[in-house]
Coordinates of C-alpha atoms and ligand atoms in Angstrom, one line a residue:
X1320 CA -238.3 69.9 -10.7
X1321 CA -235.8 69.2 -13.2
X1322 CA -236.5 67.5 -16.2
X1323 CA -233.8 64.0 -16.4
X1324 CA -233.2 64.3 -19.7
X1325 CA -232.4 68.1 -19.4
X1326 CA -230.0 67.1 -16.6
X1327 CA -228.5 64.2 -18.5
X1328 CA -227.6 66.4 -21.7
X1329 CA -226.2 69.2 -19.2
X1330 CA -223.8 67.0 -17.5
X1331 CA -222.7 65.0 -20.7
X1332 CA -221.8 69.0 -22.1
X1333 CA -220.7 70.1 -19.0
X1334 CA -218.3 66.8 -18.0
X1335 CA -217.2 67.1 -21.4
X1336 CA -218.4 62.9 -21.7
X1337 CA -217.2 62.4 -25.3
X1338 CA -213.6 63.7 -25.1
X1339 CA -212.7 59.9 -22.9
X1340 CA -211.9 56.8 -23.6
X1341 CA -213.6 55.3 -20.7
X1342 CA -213.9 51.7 -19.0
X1343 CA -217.9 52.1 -19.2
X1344 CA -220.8 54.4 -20.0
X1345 CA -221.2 58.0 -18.6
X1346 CA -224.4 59.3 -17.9
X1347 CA -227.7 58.3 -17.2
X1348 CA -227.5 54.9 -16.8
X1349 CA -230.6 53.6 -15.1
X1350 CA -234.0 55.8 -16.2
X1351 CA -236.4 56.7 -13.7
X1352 CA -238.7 59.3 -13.4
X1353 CA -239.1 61.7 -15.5
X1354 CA -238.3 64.7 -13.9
X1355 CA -235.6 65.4 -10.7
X1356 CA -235.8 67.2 -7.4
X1357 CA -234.0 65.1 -4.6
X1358 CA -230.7 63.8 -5.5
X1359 CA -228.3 61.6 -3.5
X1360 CA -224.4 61.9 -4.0
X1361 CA -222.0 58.8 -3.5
X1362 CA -218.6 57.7 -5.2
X1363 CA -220.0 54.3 -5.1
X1364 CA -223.5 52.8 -6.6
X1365 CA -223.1 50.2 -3.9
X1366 CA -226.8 48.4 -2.7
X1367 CA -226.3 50.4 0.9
X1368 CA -225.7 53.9 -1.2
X1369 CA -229.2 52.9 -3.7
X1370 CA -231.2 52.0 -0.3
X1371 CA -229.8 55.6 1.2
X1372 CA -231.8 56.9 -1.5
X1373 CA -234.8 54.7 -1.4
X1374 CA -235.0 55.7 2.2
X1375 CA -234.8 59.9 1.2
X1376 CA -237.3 59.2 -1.4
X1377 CA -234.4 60.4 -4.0
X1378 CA -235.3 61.1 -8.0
X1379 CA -231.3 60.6 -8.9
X1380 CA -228.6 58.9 -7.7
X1381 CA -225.4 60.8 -8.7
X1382 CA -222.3 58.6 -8.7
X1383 CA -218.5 58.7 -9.8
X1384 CA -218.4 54.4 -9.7
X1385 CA -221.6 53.5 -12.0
X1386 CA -222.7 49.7 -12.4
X1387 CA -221.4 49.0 -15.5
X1388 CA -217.8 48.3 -16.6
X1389 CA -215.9 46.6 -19.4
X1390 CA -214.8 43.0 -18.4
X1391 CA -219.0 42.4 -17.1
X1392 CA -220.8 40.3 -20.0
X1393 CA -224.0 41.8 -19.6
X1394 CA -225.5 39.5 -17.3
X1395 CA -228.4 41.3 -14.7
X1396 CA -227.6 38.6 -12.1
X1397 CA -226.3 38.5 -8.2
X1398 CA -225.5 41.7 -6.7
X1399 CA -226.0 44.0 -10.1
X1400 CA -229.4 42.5 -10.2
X1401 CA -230.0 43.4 -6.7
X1402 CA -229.0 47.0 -7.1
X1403 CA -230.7 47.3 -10.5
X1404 CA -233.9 45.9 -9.0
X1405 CA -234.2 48.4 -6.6
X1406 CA -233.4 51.4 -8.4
X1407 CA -236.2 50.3 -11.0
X1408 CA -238.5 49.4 -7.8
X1409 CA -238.3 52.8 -7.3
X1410 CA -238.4 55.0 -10.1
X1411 CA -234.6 56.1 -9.6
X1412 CA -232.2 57.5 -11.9
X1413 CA -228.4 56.5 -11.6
X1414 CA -226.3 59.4 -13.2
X1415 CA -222.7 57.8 -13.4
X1416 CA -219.3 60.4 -14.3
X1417 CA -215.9 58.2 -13.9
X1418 CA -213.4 59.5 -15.6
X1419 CA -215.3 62.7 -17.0
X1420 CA -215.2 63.6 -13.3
X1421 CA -211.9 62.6 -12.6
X1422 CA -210.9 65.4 -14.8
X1423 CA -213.2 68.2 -14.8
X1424 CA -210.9 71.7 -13.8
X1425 CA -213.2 72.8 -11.6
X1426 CA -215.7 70.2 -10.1
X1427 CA -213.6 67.2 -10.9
X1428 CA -212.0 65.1 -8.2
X1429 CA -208.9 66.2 -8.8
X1430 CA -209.7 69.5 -8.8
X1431 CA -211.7 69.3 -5.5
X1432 CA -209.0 67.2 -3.9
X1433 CA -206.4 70.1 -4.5
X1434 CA -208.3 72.6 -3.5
X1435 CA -209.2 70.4 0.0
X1436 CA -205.4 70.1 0.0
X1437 CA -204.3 73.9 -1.3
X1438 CA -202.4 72.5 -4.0
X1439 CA -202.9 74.5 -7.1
X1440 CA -202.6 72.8 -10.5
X1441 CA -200.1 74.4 -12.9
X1442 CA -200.4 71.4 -15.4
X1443 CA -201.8 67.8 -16.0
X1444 CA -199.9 64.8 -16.9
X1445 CA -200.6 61.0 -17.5
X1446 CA -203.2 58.8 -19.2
X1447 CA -206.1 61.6 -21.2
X1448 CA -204.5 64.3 -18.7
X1449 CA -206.7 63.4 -15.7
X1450 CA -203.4 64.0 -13.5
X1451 CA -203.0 67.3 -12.0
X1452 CA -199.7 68.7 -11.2
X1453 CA -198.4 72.0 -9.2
X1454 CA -195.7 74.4 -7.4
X1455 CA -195.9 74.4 -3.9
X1456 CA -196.0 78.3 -2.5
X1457 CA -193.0 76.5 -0.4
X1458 CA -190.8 73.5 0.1
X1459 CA -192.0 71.4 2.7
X1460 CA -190.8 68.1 4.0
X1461 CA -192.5 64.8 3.6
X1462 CA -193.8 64.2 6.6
X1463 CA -195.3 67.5 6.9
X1464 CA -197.6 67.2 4.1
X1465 CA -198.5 63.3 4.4
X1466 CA -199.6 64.7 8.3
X1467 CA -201.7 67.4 6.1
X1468 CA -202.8 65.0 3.4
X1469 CA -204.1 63.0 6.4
X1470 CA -205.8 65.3 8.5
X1471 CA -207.3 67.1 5.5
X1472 CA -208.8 63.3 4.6
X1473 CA -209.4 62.3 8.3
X1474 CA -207.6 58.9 7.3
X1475 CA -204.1 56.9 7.7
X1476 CA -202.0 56.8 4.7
X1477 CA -199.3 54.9 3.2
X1478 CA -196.3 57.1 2.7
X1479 CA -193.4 55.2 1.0
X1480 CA -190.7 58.0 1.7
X1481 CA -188.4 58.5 -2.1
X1482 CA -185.0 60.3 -1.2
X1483 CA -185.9 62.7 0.9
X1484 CA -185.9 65.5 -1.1
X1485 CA -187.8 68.5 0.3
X1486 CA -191.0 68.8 -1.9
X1487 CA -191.5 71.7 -3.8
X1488 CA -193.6 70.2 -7.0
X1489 CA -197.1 67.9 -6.2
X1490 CA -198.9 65.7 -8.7
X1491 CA -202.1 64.0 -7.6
X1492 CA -204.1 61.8 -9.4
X1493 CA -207.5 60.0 -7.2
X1494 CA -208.7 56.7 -7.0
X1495 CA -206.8 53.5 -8.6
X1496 CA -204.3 55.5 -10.4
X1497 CA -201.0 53.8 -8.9
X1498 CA -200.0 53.1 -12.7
X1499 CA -199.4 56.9 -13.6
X1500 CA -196.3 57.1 -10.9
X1501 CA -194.2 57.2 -13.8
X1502 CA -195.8 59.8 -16.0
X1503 CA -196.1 62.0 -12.5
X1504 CA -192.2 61.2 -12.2
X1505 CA -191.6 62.4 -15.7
X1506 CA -193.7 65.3 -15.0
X1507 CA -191.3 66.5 -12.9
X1508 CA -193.3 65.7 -8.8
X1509 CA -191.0 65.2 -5.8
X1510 CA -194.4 63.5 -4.3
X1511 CA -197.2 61.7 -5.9
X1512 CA -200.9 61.4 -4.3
X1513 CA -203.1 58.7 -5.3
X1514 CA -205.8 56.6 -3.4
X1515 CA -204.2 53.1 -4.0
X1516 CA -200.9 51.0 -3.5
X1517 CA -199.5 48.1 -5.6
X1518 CA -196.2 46.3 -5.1
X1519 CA -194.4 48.0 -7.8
X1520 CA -194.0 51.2 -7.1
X1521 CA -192.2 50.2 -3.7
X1522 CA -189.4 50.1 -5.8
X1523 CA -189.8 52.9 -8.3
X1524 CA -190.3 55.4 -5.2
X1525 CA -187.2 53.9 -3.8
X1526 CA -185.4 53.6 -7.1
X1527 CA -186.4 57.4 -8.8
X1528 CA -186.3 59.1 -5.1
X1529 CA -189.6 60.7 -5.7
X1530 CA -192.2 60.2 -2.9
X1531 CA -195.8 58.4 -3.2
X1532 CA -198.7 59.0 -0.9
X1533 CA -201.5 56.7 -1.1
X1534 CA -204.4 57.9 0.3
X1535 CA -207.6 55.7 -0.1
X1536 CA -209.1 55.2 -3.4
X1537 CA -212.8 55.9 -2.2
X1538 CA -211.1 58.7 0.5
X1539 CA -209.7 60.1 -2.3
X1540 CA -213.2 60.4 -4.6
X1541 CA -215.5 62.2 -2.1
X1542 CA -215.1 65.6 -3.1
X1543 CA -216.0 65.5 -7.3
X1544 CA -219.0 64.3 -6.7
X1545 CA -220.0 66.9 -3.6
X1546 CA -218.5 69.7 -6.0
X1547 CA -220.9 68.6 -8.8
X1548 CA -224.1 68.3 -6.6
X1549 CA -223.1 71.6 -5.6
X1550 CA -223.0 72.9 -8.9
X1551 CA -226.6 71.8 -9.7
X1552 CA -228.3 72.5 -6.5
X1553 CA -227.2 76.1 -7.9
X1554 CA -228.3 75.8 -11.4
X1555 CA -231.3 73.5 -11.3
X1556 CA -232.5 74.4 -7.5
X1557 CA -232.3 70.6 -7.1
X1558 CA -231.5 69.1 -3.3
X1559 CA -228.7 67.3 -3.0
X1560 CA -227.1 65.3 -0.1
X1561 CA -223.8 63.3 0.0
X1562 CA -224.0 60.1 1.6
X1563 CA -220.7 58.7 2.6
X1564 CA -220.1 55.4 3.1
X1565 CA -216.3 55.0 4.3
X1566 CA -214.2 52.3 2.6
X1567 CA -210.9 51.1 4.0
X1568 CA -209.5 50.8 0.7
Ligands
ZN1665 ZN1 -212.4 55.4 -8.7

């Protein structure tokens, strides 16, 4: 057993919380019990990922997409009352890291995603540098690497195709991070990785020749979150399990 509180002040060090400007609060953000053994690991605190838990008798739910966000006003009603309810039912904690884990070198999504990928980060880029960028060992063609990026995710991407350029520098950035294209462009990527797609940067792959891959925004977040449970099963001796719930988008 773990105490929460130790575990909430270990991660908010360890995540490095108050270095980002985030769109809402890291950390513990539903308090349970007291004190932590079982934890489950999701990239989503959807209702079906809180009643995953309630059915392993988990202390901690241990998240990368918490329950609150700027743009809610603060209403517990509907379907955040539903999943609030039920965590408090049950004594649960809900640990939340969004862009904190986005980030971290080692356990962060980014970080796990190259590493599931064998892309090695040389330098970051973009928005609080959650982008990771790197040299590949050697210049491959598109396809070749969108057929890795998919196996290596066990999903379809979209692959709009830039100039055709053989690709010898990566960037990657997970989740909903279509609006750093440009900053991965500027960094210097023949290809960019994210999870989604939005109509503009049709054109800008077309129009700067660089390549973008997206990949999934939740297919891209699985791995931070499994790297972090890791971490603490080590250091605490807590049980952790990952519970994925696949999302088309
Ligand atoms: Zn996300």
């Amino acid at each position: 057993m773990t105490r929460t509180s130790e575990i909430d002040r270990y991660l908010d060090a360890l995540l490095a919380v108050g270095q980002f400007k985030d769109y809402g609060p890291n950390g513990l953000q539903v308090q349970g019990k007291a004190e932590v053994q079982q934890v489950i690991l999701g990239v989503t605190a959807s209702r079906a990922l809180i009643d995953a838990a309630i059915a392993a008798r988990a202390d901690a739910v241990l998240v990368h997409h918490g329950l609150f966000w700027r743009g809610q006003d603060g209403r517990l009603t509907g379907w955040l009352a539903e999943r609030v309810k039920r965590l408090m039912a049950h004594d649960i904690n809900l640990f939340a890291y969004h862009l904190p884990l986005d980030a971290h070198p080692e356990l962060g999504n980014n970080a796990a995603l190259g590493a599931r990928l064998g892309w090695r980060a040389d330098a970051r880029f973009g928005d609080q540098a959650l982008g990771f960028t790197g040299a590949l060992a050697e210049p491959v063609a598109l396809h070749a690497l969108a057929d890795r990026v998919q196996k290596a995710l066990d999903r379809d991407a979209v692959v709009l195709p830039g100039d055709g350029r053989p690709i010898r520098r990566v960037a990657w950035c997970s989740g909903g991070a279509q609006g750093q294209f440009e900053a991965a462009i500027a960094a210097g990527a023949d290809v960019y990785l994210t999870g989604e797609l939005s109509e503009p940067q049709m054109h800008l792959a077309a129009e700067s020749g660089v390549a973008f891959i997206a990949a999934g925004h939740h297919a891209t977040e699985r791995y931070g979150v499994q790297a972090l449970g890791a971490h603490l099963a080590e250091r605490f001796g807590l049980k952790v399990q990952f519970v994925d719930l696949p999302n088309p988008a």
